[in-house]
PDB file of C-alpha atoms in Angstrom:
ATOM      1  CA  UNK A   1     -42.747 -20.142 106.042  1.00  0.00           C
ATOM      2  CA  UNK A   2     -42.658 -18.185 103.159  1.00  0.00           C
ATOM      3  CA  UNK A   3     -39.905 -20.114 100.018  1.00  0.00           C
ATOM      4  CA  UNK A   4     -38.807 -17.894  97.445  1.00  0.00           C
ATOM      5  CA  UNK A   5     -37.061 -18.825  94.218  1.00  0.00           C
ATOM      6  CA  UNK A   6     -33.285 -19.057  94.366  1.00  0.00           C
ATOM      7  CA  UNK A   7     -31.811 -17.181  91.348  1.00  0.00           C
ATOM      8  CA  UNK A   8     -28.443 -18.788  91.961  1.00  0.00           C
ATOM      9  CA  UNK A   9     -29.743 -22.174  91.742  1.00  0.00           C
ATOM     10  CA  UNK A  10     -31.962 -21.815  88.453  1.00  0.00           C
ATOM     11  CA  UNK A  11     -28.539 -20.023  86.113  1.00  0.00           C
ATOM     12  CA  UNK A  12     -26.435 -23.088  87.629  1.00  0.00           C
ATOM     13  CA  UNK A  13     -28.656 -25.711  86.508  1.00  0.00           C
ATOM     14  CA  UNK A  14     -28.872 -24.023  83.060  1.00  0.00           C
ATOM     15  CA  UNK A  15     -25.338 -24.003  83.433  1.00  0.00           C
ATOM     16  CA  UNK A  16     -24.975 -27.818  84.101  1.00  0.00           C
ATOM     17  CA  UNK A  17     -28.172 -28.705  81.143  1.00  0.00           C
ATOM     18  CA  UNK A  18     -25.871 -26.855  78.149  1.00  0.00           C
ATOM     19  CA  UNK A  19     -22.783 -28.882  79.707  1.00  0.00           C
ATOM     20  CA  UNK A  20     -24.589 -31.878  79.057  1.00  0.00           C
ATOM     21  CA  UNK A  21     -24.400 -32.596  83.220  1.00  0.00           C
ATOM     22  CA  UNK A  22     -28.056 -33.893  83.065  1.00  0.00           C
ATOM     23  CA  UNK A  23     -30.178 -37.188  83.251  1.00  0.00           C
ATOM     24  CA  UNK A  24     -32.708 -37.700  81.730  1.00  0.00           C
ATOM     25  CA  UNK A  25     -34.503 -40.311  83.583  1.00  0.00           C
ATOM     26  CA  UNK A  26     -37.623 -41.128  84.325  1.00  0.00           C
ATOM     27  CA  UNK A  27     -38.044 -42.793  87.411  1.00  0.00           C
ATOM     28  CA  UNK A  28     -38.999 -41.271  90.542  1.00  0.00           C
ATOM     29  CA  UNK A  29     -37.076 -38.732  92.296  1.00  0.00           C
ATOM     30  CA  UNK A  30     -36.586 -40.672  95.705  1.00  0.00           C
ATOM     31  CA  UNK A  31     -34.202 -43.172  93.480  1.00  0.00           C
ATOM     32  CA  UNK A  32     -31.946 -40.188  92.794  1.00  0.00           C
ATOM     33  CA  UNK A  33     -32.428 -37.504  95.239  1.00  0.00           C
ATOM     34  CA  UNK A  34     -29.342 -37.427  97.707  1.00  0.00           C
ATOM     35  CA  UNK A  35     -29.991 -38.594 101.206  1.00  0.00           C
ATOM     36  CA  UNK A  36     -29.063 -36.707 104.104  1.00  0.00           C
ATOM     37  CA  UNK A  37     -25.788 -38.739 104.487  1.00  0.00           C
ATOM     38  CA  UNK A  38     -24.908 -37.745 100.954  1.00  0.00           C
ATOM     39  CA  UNK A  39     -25.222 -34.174 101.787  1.00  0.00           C
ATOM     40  CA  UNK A  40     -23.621 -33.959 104.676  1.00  0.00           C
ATOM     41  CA  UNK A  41     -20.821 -35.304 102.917  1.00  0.00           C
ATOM     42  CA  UNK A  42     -20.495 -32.711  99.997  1.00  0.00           C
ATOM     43  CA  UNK A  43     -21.033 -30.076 102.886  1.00  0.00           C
ATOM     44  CA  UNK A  44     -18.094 -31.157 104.313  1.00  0.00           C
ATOM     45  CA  UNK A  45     -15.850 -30.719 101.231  1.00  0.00           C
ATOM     46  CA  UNK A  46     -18.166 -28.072  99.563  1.00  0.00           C
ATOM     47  CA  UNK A  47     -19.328 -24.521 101.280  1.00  0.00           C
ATOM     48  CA  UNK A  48     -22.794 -23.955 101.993  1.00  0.00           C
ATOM     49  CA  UNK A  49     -23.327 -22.107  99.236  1.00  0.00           C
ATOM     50  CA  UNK A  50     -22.527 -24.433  96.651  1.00  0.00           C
ATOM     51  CA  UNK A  51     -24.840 -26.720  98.747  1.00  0.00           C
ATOM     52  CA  UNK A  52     -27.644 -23.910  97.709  1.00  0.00           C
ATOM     53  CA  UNK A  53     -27.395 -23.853  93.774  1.00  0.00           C
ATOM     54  CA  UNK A  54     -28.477 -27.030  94.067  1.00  0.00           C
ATOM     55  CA  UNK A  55     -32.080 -26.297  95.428  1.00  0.00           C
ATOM     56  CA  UNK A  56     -34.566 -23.843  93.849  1.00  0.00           C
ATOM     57  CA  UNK A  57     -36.135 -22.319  97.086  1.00  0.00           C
ATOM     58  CA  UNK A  58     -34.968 -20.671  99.873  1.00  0.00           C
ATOM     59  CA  UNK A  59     -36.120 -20.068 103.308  1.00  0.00           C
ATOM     60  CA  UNK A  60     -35.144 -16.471 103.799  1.00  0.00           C
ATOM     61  CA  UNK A  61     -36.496 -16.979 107.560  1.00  0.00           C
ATOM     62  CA  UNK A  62     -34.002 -19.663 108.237  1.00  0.00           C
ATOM     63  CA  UNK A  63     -30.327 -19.115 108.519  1.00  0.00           C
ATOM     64  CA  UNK A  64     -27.819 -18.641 105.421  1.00  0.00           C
ATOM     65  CA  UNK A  65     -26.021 -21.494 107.071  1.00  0.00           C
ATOM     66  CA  UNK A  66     -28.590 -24.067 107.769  1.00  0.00           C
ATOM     67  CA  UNK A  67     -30.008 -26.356 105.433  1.00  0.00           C
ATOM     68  CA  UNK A  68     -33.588 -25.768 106.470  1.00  0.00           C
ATOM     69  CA  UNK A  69     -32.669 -22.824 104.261  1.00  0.00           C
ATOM     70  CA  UNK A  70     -33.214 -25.053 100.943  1.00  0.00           C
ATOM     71  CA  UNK A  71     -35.694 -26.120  99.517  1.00  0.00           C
ATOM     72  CA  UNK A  72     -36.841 -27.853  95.907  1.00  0.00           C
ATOM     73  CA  UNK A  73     -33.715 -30.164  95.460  1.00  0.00           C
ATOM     74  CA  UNK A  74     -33.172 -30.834  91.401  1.00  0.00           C
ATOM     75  CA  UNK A  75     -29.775 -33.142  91.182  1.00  0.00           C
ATOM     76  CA  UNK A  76     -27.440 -34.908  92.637  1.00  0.00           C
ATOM     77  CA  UNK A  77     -24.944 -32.287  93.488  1.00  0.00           C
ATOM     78  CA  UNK A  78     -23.259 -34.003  90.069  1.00  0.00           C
ATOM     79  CA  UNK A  79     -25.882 -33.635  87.144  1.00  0.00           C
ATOM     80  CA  UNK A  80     -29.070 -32.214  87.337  1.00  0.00           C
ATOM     81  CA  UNK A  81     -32.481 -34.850  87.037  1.00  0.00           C
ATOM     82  CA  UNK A  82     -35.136 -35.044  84.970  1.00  0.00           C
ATOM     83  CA  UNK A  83     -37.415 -36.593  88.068  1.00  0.00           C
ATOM     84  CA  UNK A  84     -35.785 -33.720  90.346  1.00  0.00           C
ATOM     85  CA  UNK A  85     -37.131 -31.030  88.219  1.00  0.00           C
ATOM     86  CA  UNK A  86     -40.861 -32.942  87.780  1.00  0.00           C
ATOM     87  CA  UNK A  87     -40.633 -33.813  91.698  1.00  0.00           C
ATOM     88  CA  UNK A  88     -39.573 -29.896  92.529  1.00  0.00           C
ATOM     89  CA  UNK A  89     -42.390 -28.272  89.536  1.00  0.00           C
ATOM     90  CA  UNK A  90     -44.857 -30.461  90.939  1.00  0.00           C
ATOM     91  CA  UNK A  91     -44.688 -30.061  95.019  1.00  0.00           C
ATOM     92  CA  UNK A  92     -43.700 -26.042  94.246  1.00  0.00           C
ATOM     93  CA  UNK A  93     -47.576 -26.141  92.325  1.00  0.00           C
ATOM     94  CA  UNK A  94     -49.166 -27.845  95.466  1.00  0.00           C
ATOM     95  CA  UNK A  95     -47.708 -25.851  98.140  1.00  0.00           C
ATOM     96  CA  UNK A  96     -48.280 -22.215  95.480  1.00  0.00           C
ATOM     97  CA  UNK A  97     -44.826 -21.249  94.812  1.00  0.00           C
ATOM     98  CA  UNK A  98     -45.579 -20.540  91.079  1.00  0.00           C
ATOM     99  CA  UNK A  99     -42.443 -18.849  90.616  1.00  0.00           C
ATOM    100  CA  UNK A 100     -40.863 -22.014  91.306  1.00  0.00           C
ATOM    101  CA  UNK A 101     -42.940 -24.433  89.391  1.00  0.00           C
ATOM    102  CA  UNK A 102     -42.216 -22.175  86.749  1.00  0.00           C
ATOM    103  CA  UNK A 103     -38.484 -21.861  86.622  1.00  0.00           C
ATOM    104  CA  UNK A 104     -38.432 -25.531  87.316  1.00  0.00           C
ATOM    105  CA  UNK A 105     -40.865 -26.290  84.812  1.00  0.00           C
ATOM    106  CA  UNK A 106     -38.448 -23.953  82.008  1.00  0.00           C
ATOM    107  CA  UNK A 107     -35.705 -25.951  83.224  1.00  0.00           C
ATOM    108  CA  UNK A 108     -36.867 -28.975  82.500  1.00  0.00           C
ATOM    109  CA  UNK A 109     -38.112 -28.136  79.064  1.00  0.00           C
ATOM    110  CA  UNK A 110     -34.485 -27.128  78.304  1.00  0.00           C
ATOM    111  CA  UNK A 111     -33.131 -30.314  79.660  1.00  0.00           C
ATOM    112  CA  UNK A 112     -35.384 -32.341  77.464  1.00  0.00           C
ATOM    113  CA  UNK A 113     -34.469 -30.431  74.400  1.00  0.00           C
ATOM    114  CA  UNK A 114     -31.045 -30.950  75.396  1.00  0.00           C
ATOM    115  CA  UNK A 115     -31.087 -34.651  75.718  1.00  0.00           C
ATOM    116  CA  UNK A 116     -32.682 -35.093  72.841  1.00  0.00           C
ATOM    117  CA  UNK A 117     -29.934 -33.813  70.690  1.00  0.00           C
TER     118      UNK A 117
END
């Protein structure tokens, strides 16, 4: 399996951080990231797609379709976390997607120069 980073996903969360659509919280990501009942509820009012910019990898050998496709969550398909970007920076370092620790890792320094205005 080889994740790479989802372009889409990183210019709509810096998107969402300068609307303000952030939290800046610091507990830990399973409080805030969306279970799978949660998701398959904005996929079915929102189109895959949309489902995508909200996760900063992508499965290219999995189907543009699926959600095995994403990967590297960040927010609650509402405002993008603080936790989710940590959570997402950190497991992208472990498993060597550097690209990905650093966008997420950019990300959430503009986030937290953002809240603190």
């Amino acid at each position: 399996m080889s994740i790479e980073l989802n372009p889409a996903a990183v210019q709509f969360a810096k998107r969402l951080i300068e609307e303000g659509k952030l939290k800046n919280d610091e507990g830990h990501w399973g409080q805030h990231n969306p279970k799978p009942n949660a998701e398959n509820q904005f996929l079915n009012q929102h189109e895959i797609a949309e489902y995508g910019q909200w996760h900063l990898g992508l499965d290219m050998s999995k189907g543009e379709d699926t959600k095995g496709r994403y990967h590297f969550p960040y927010g609650d398909f509402e405002t993008v976390h603080r936790d989710g970007l940590l959570a997402a920076k950190e497991r992208a370092a472990q498993q060597g997607y550097s690209d990905i620790e650093k966008a997420a890792n950019q990300l959430l320094q503009e986030l937290e120069e953002k809240a603190a205005k």
